[in-house]
Short mmCIF file of C-alpha atoms in Angstrom, two decimals:
data_model
loop_
_atom_site.label_atom_id
_atom_site.label_comp_id
_atom_site.label_asym_id
_atom_site.label_seq_id
_atom_site.Cartn_x
_atom_site.Cartn_y
_atom_site.Cartn_z
CA UNK U 1 -23.41 85.08 47.02
CA UNK U 2 -24.98 85.23 44.04
CA UNK U 3 -26.92 82.73 43.80
CA UNK U 4 -29.48 81.60 39.47
CA UNK U 5 -31.52 79.02 41.91
CA UNK U 6 -33.36 77.00 38.23
CA UNK U 7 -36.55 76.02 38.25
CA UNK U 8 -37.07 78.60 41.37
CA UNK U 9 -41.03 79.29 40.98
CA UNK U 10 -41.13 75.67 41.33
CA UNK U 11 -42.12 73.22 44.70
CA UNK U 12 -38.54 72.56 46.02
CA UNK U 13 -37.42 75.23 43.82
CA UNK U 14 -39.19 78.39 45.18
CA UNK U 15 -38.68 77.30 49.43
CA UNK U 16 -34.83 77.20 48.80
CA UNK U 17 -35.14 81.18 46.94
CA UNK U 18 -37.33 82.18 49.61
CA UNK U 19 -33.70 80.83 52.57
CA UNK U 20 -31.08 82.62 50.61
CA UNK U 21 -32.97 85.20 50.69
CA UNK U 22 -33.83 85.26 54.42
CA UNK U 23 -30.73 84.39 55.23
CA UNK U 24 -29.18 87.52 53.26
CA UNK U 25 -27.77 85.73 50.04
CA UNK U 26 -29.12 88.20 45.93
CA UNK U 27 -31.48 85.26 44.22
CA UNK U 28 -32.06 85.43 40.94
CA UNK U 29 -34.73 82.58 39.50
CA UNK U 30 -35.04 81.89 35.77
CA UNK U 31 -38.10 79.69 35.38
CA UNK U 32 -39.36 78.26 32.24
CA UNK U 33 -42.97 78.00 33.97
CA UNK U 34 -43.93 74.49 31.50
CA UNK U 35 -47.41 74.57 31.10
CA UNK U 36 -47.15 70.82 32.91
CA UNK U 37 -46.23 71.63 36.87
CA UNK U 38 -47.79 75.14 35.91
CA UNK U 39 -50.37 75.79 34.33
CA UNK U 40 -49.92 79.26 33.13
CA UNK U 41 -47.47 81.30 32.21
CA UNK U 42 -47.57 84.48 34.81
CA UNK U 43 -44.82 84.23 38.10
CA UNK U 44 -47.31 82.34 40.66
CA UNK U 45 -47.81 85.50 43.89
CA UNK U 46 -45.18 83.91 45.83
CA UNK U 47 -42.53 84.58 44.15
CA UNK U 48 -39.93 87.72 45.30
CA UNK U 49 -37.55 87.56 43.48
CA UNK U 50 -35.75 88.90 40.28
CA UNK U 51 -37.34 86.83 37.97
CA UNK U 52 -36.56 85.74 34.68
CA UNK U 53 -38.42 83.75 32.47
CA UNK U 54 -37.10 81.46 30.02
CA UNK U 55 -34.40 77.88 30.11
CA UNK U 56 -32.21 76.23 30.73
CA UNK U 57 -31.58 75.41 27.35
CA UNK U 58 -31.16 78.80 26.37
CA UNK U 59 -27.28 79.52 25.83
CA UNK U 60 -27.69 83.47 25.40
CA UNK U 61 -30.06 83.52 28.23
CA UNK U 62 -27.64 82.04 30.97
CA UNK U 63 -24.50 83.98 29.84
CA UNK U 64 -25.85 86.58 30.28
CA UNK U 65 -27.28 85.60 33.78
CA UNK U 66 -23.76 83.57 34.33
CA UNK U 67 -21.67 87.03 34.72
CA UNK U 68 -23.04 87.74 38.26
CA UNK U 69 -23.33 84.38 39.46
CA UNK U 70 -21.15 82.93 42.03
CA UNK U 71 -23.10 79.23 42.18
CA UNK U 72 -26.07 78.20 41.11
CA UNK U 73 -28.67 75.47 42.68
CA UNK U 74 -30.07 73.19 40.18
CA UNK U 75 -33.99 72.79 40.69
CA UNK U 76 -34.99 72.56 37.65
CA UNK U 77 -36.86 69.62 35.69
CA UNK U 78 -39.61 67.72 34.31
CA UNK U 79 -40.45 65.30 36.96
CA UNK U 80 -42.43 62.14 37.36
CA UNK U 81 -42.10 58.56 36.89
CA UNK U 82 -42.71 58.91 33.18
CA UNK U 83 -46.28 57.87 31.55
CA UNK U 84 -45.13 56.18 29.07
CA UNK U 85 -41.95 55.81 26.92
CA UNK U 86 -43.15 58.89 24.35
CA UNK U 87 -41.75 61.04 28.01
CA UNK U 88 -38.16 60.76 27.26
CA UNK U 89 -37.13 62.69 23.98
CA UNK U 90 -39.30 65.51 26.87
CA UNK U 91 -37.57 63.53 29.77
CA UNK U 92 -34.04 64.37 28.05
CA UNK U 93 -34.28 67.16 27.24
CA UNK U 94 -34.87 69.27 30.09
CA UNK U 95 -33.31 68.01 32.56
CA UNK U 96 -29.95 65.92 30.59
CA UNK U 97 -29.52 68.72 28.04
CA UNK U 98 -30.61 71.09 29.86
CA UNK U 99 -28.28 70.24 32.40
CA UNK U 100 -24.80 69.65 29.31
CA UNK U 101 -25.57 73.63 28.37
CA UNK U 102 -26.08 74.48 31.97
CA UNK U 103 -22.79 72.93 33.07
CA UNK U 104 -20.53 74.54 29.48
CA UNK U 105 -22.01 77.88 30.41
CA UNK U 106 -20.80 78.16 33.86
CA UNK U 107 -17.11 76.70 32.48
CA UNK U 108 -17.24 79.86 29.87
CA UNK U 109 -18.16 81.81 33.19
CA UNK U 110 -16.04 80.38 35.43
CA UNK U 111 -18.59 79.73 38.09
CA UNK U 112 -18.29 76.72 39.67
CA UNK U 113 -20.35 75.43 42.10
CA UNK U 114 -24.13 73.87 42.14
CA UNK U 115 -26.00 72.90 43.78
CA UNK U 116 -27.80 69.86 41.90
CA UNK U 117 -31.89 68.66 42.38
CA UNK U 118 -30.89 64.67 42.37
CA UNK U 119 -33.91 61.97 43.65
CA UNK U 120 -33.76 58.38 45.11
CA UNK U 121 -34.36 57.46 42.35
CA UNK U 122 -31.50 57.16 41.35
CA UNK U 123 -31.38 53.66 43.85
CA UNK U 124 -33.71 52.46 42.12
CA UNK U 125 -35.25 49.19 44.39
CA UNK U 126 -33.72 49.93 47.88
CA UNK U 127 -31.63 47.69 49.70
CA UNK U 128 -32.23 44.61 51.01
CA UNK U 129 -30.38 41.40 53.55
CA UNK U 130 -31.15 37.76 52.82
CA UNK U 131 -31.62 35.83 56.37
CA UNK U 132 -29.64 33.15 55.01
CA UNK U 133 -27.39 35.58 52.19
CA UNK U 134 -26.69 39.02 53.55
CA UNK U 135 -27.31 42.61 51.08
CA UNK U 136 -28.76 41.10 48.04
CA UNK U 137 -30.17 43.13 45.28
CA UNK U 138 -33.81 41.90 44.47
CA UNK U 139 -34.69 39.69 42.57
CA UNK U 140 -37.04 41.01 39.28
CA UNK U 141 -40.57 42.35 40.94
CA UNK U 142 -42.62 39.56 39.31
CA UNK U 143 -46.24 40.60 38.04
CA UNK U 144 -47.87 36.94 38.28
CA UNK U 145 -46.25 38.07 43.01
CA UNK U 146 -48.86 41.70 42.20
CA UNK U 147 -51.47 40.65 41.11
CA UNK U 148 -51.34 37.81 43.48
CA UNK U 149 -50.37 40.47 46.36
CA UNK U 150 -47.18 39.41 47.14
CA UNK U 151 -44.83 42.46 46.99
CA UNK U 152 -42.51 42.10 49.54
CA UNK U 153 -38.74 42.01 46.97
CA UNK U 154 -37.30 37.87 47.45
CA UNK U 155 -33.59 37.01 47.90
CA UNK U 156 -33.02 35.88 44.04
CA UNK U 157 -30.71 33.10 45.99
CA UNK U 158 -33.85 31.20 47.94
CA UNK U 159 -36.49 33.17 48.31
CA UNK U 160 -37.15 34.49 50.63
CA UNK U 161 -38.91 37.52 51.53
CA UNK U 162 -36.37 40.49 52.20
CA UNK U 163 -35.85 42.89 54.65
CA UNK U 164 -35.15 46.84 54.22
CA UNK U 165 -32.87 48.79 55.02
CA UNK U 166 -31.02 52.22 55.34
CA UNK U 167 -29.50 52.70 51.31
CA UNK U 168 -26.09 54.49 52.27
CA UNK U 169 -25.41 56.83 49.24
CA UNK U 170 -22.36 54.26 47.92
CA UNK U 171 -25.77 51.65 47.68
CA UNK U 172 -25.80 50.25 43.73
CA UNK U 173 -27.59 52.83 41.16
CA UNK U 174 -30.75 50.83 39.75
CA UNK U 175 -33.29 53.74 38.20
CA UNK U 176 -35.87 52.24 36.90
CA UNK U 177 -37.64 54.81 35.52
CA UNK U 178 -36.72 57.04 32.79
CA UNK U 179 -36.73 59.77 35.28
CA UNK U 180 -34.94 57.86 37.54
CA UNK U 181 -32.48 57.19 34.39
CA UNK U 182 -32.17 61.28 33.07
CA UNK U 183 -31.50 61.99 36.69
CA UNK U 184 -28.61 60.18 36.66
CA UNK U 185 -27.31 61.25 33.67
CA UNK U 186 -27.39 64.52 35.48
CA UNK U 187 -25.10 62.71 38.08
CA UNK U 188 -23.28 62.06 35.22
CA UNK U 189 -23.01 65.14 33.67
CA UNK U 190 -21.40 67.52 36.32
CA UNK U 191 -19.00 65.08 38.09
CA UNK U 192 -17.53 65.06 34.90
CA UNK U 193 -18.20 68.90 34.51
CA UNK U 194 -16.78 68.46 38.10
CA UNK U 195 -13.62 66.60 37.37
CA UNK U 196 -12.48 68.57 34.27
CA UNK U 197 -13.37 72.21 35.77
CA UNK U 198 -12.57 71.87 39.05
CA UNK U 199 -15.24 72.92 40.46
CA UNK U 200 -17.79 71.78 43.45
CA UNK U 201 -20.81 69.35 42.72
CA UNK U 202 -23.32 68.39 46.15
CA UNK U 203 -25.67 66.11 44.33
CA UNK U 204 -28.56 66.07 46.51
CA UNK U 205 -30.47 63.14 46.29
CA UNK U 206 -33.94 64.21 47.55
CA UNK U 207 -37.14 61.03 49.26
CA UNK U 208 -40.40 61.75 48.96
CA UNK U 209 -40.48 65.15 49.13
CA UNK U 210 -43.78 66.85 50.75
CA UNK U 211 -44.86 70.51 52.34
CA UNK U 212 -47.01 74.24 50.38
CA UNK U 213 -46.56 74.86 47.23
CA UNK U 214 -46.51 71.09 45.48
CA UNK U 215 -48.32 70.91 42.83
CA UNK U 216 -51.84 69.31 42.34
CA UNK U 217 -53.73 67.02 40.02
CA UNK U 218 -51.75 66.54 37.79
CA UNK U 219 -50.02 62.89 36.88
CA UNK U 220 -46.64 64.09 37.93
CA UNK U 221 -47.79 65.72 40.97
CA UNK U 222 -45.74 63.18 44.46
CA UNK U 223 -48.08 60.49 45.89
CA UNK U 224 -48.48 62.84 49.90
CA UNK U 225 -50.29 66.19 46.99
CA UNK U 226 -52.16 63.01 45.14
CA UNK U 227 -54.13 62.15 48.53
CA UNK U 228 -54.90 65.31 49.40
CA UNK U 229 -55.86 66.37 46.24
CA UNK U 230 -58.31 63.56 46.35
CA UNK U 231 -59.44 64.31 50.08
CA UNK U 232 -60.37 68.56 48.60
CA UNK U 233 -62.41 66.20 46.67
CA UNK U 234 -64.13 64.38 49.48
CA UNK U 235 -62.38 60.99 47.54
CA UNK U 236 -60.65 58.65 49.72
CA UNK U 237 -57.07 58.78 48.68
CA UNK U 238 -55.43 55.06 46.64
CA UNK U 239 -53.28 53.51 47.93
CA UNK U 240 -51.30 50.67 45.66
CA UNK U 241 -50.24 47.34 47.10
CA UNK U 242 -51.07 46.92 50.21
CA UNK U 243 -49.36 50.33 51.82
CA UNK U 244 -46.77 48.97 53.77
CA UNK U 245 -45.04 50.25 51.18
CA UNK U 246 -42.04 52.39 52.89
CA UNK U 247 -40.64 55.58 52.51
CA UNK U 248 -38.54 58.23 53.89
CA UNK U 249 -40.77 61.44 53.74
CA UNK U 250 -39.17 65.22 54.18
CA UNK U 251 -40.60 69.03 54.01
CA UNK U 252 -39.74 70.66 52.44
CA UNK U 253 -38.55 73.35 55.00
CA UNK U 254 -35.57 70.72 55.37
CA UNK U 255 -34.60 70.29 51.87
CA UNK U 256 -34.70 73.79 51.51
CA UNK U 257 -32.07 73.86 54.10
CA UNK U 258 -29.72 71.25 52.78
CA UNK U 259 -29.88 73.34 50.02
CA UNK U 260 -28.76 76.74 52.54
CA UNK U 261 -25.62 74.87 53.68
CA UNK U 262 -25.47 73.26 50.87
CA UNK U 263 -23.86 76.30 48.95
CA UNK U 264 -21.76 78.20 51.94
CA UNK U 265 -20.48 74.51 52.19
CA UNK U 266 -16.68 74.18 51.05
CA UNK U 267 -16.77 70.56 49.06
CA UNK U 268 -14.32 69.24 47.36
CA UNK U 269 -13.27 70.93 43.86
CA UNK U 270 -13.01 68.26 41.17
CA UNK U 271 -15.50 65.95 42.73
CA UNK U 272 -19.23 65.40 43.18
CA UNK U 273 -19.99 64.17 46.00
CA UNK U 274 -23.95 62.71 46.70
CA UNK U 275 -26.08 62.46 50.24
CA UNK U 276 -28.91 61.85 50.45
CA UNK U 277 -31.36 64.37 52.35
CA UNK U 278 -34.17 62.18 54.55
CA UNK U 279 -35.13 61.90 57.01
CA UNK U 280 -33.64 58.54 58.03
CA UNK U 281 -37.10 58.19 59.42
CA UNK U 282 -39.37 55.18 57.59
CA UNK U 283 -42.59 55.45 56.91
CA UNK U 284 -45.43 53.88 55.04
CA UNK U 285 -47.09 55.20 52.90
CA UNK U 286 -49.72 53.83 54.56
CA UNK U 287 -49.45 55.77 56.73
CA UNK U 288 -49.21 58.76 54.92
CA UNK U 289 -52.53 58.32 53.34
CA UNK U 290 -54.20 58.06 57.25
CA UNK U 291 -52.63 60.59 58.77
CA UNK U 292 -53.45 63.08 55.85
CA UNK U 293 -57.21 61.50 56.27
CA UNK U 294 -57.60 62.34 59.81
CA UNK U 295 -56.09 65.51 59.63
CA UNK U 296 -58.35 66.29 56.94
CA UNK U 297 -61.46 64.79 58.70
CA UNK U 298 -62.04 63.24 54.69
CA UNK U 299 -62.93 59.56 54.26
CA UNK U 300 -60.07 56.39 55.65
CA UNK U 301 -58.03 55.57 53.00
CA UNK U 302 -58.89 52.47 50.27
CA UNK U 303 -56.01 50.35 49.75
CA UNK U 304 -56.16 48.24 46.10
CA UNK U 305 -53.39 46.23 45.02
CA UNK U 306 -51.67 46.62 42.20
CA UNK U 307 -48.43 47.95 41.76
CA UNK U 308 -47.40 51.12 38.98
CA UNK U 309 -44.32 49.19 36.84
CA UNK U 310 -41.32 51.34 38.19
CA UNK U 311 -42.78 51.54 41.48
CA UNK U 312 -40.27 50.10 43.83
CA UNK U 313 -40.82 48.86 47.05
CA UNK U 314 -38.58 50.31 49.63
CA UNK U 315 -36.83 52.85 50.38
CA UNK U 316 -35.61 54.64 53.03
CA UNK U 317 -32.31 56.73 53.45
CA UNK U 318 -29.47 56.58 55.52
CA UNK U 319 -29.00 60.27 56.49
CA UNK U 320 -25.55 59.95 58.72
CA UNK U 321 -23.52 61.79 55.50
CA UNK U 322 -25.43 64.66 55.32
CA UNK U 323 -25.27 65.20 59.12
CA UNK U 324 -21.74 64.55 59.19
CA UNK U 325 -20.76 66.40 56.32
CA UNK U 326 -23.32 69.82 55.75
CA UNK U 327 -23.92 68.99 59.82
CA UNK U 328 -27.76 68.57 58.60
CA UNK U 329 -30.81 66.86 59.83
CA UNK U 330 -33.85 67.26 59.02
CA UNK U 331 -36.08 68.66 62.02
CA UNK U 332 -40.26 68.17 60.43
CA UNK U 333 -41.39 65.98 63.04
CA UNK U 334 -43.79 63.83 60.07
CA UNK U 335 -47.07 63.54 62.76
CA UNK U 336 -46.66 67.49 62.38
CA UNK U 337 -44.73 68.06 58.35
CA UNK U 338 -48.52 66.19 57.67
CA UNK U 339 -50.80 68.48 59.85
CA UNK U 340 -50.52 70.60 59.45
CA UNK U 341 -49.81 69.55 54.92
CA UNK U 342 -54.21 69.24 55.56
CA UNK U 343 -54.63 73.52 54.85
CA UNK U 344 -50.36 74.21 53.46
CA UNK U 345 -51.88 75.94 50.11
CA UNK U 346 -51.33 74.30 47.18
CA UNK U 347 -50.09 75.69 42.82
CA UNK U 348 -52.88 75.91 41.14
CA UNK U 349 -54.80 72.80 39.10
CA UNK U 350 -53.71 72.37 36.05
CA UNK U 351 -55.89 71.83 32.63
#
């Protein structure tokens, strides 16, 4: 199979491209090398595949590339919460307009297989249960609670603290940031394209991905990279809230394998199938900071309270659908993955 990997010079996309090539597929990488992500217009040294520099929004460029491929693995996106509302046009352009262009050109070229990099951020807050009222949507987070150090979501009916549960793919979708809104819009655009074109879409909802080639020292970097960068400077990782917020940390090698399995799976023509790409095993942000501090032989984490406006308290996914439909199970254990991450090569800092 000849696969076009958009964003294939980036953190996740480059690992996807490597694994596809190792499994015998032909790979073409398309990447714009955006300065806020790469800091340079030079392709990274680790990129060993056919490389085309350009934007997913470039219709003429796509037309030429898509004439020779069998499927598209769409990893290209501007990531992160978004620093403030002024970021919204850039997110909408790169994530949604560019995706619309890609889908239109795929239809014109007769390419009917798409694997879309989606995200757990489409869920917003995770899934919660109240001892009295069962599964409920939590009440909105109040700044007064954050200021008082009360971080657990409350039941909107009785005000009790809620208990987190695993999030299935059919959970309500409630994006809470600009980035999250654009990722959900990507899913909607791809679902409409699938219905209209009789095409197949797997929407892989990544959870907290970490591993080699993560970007560092940028506002868009993941929490694991931010902690690692602090430790490299000899500083303690700064943990917001009380450090007990739960996440699902999944290694990038597992994420690449999920993409391979989705590309090779038949899927359902005319439908978008969302799948959580996760471990299904919760760990706290504090766990991550402590494990990484130990592995780097650095200072203990510093818990500072507070919260960012778009942060959610707990989100840990149900891995059952990925196991059933793709035979995917994460295999990199958290402790081993974090120990390796302490010395994994990261991308050069963006100045």
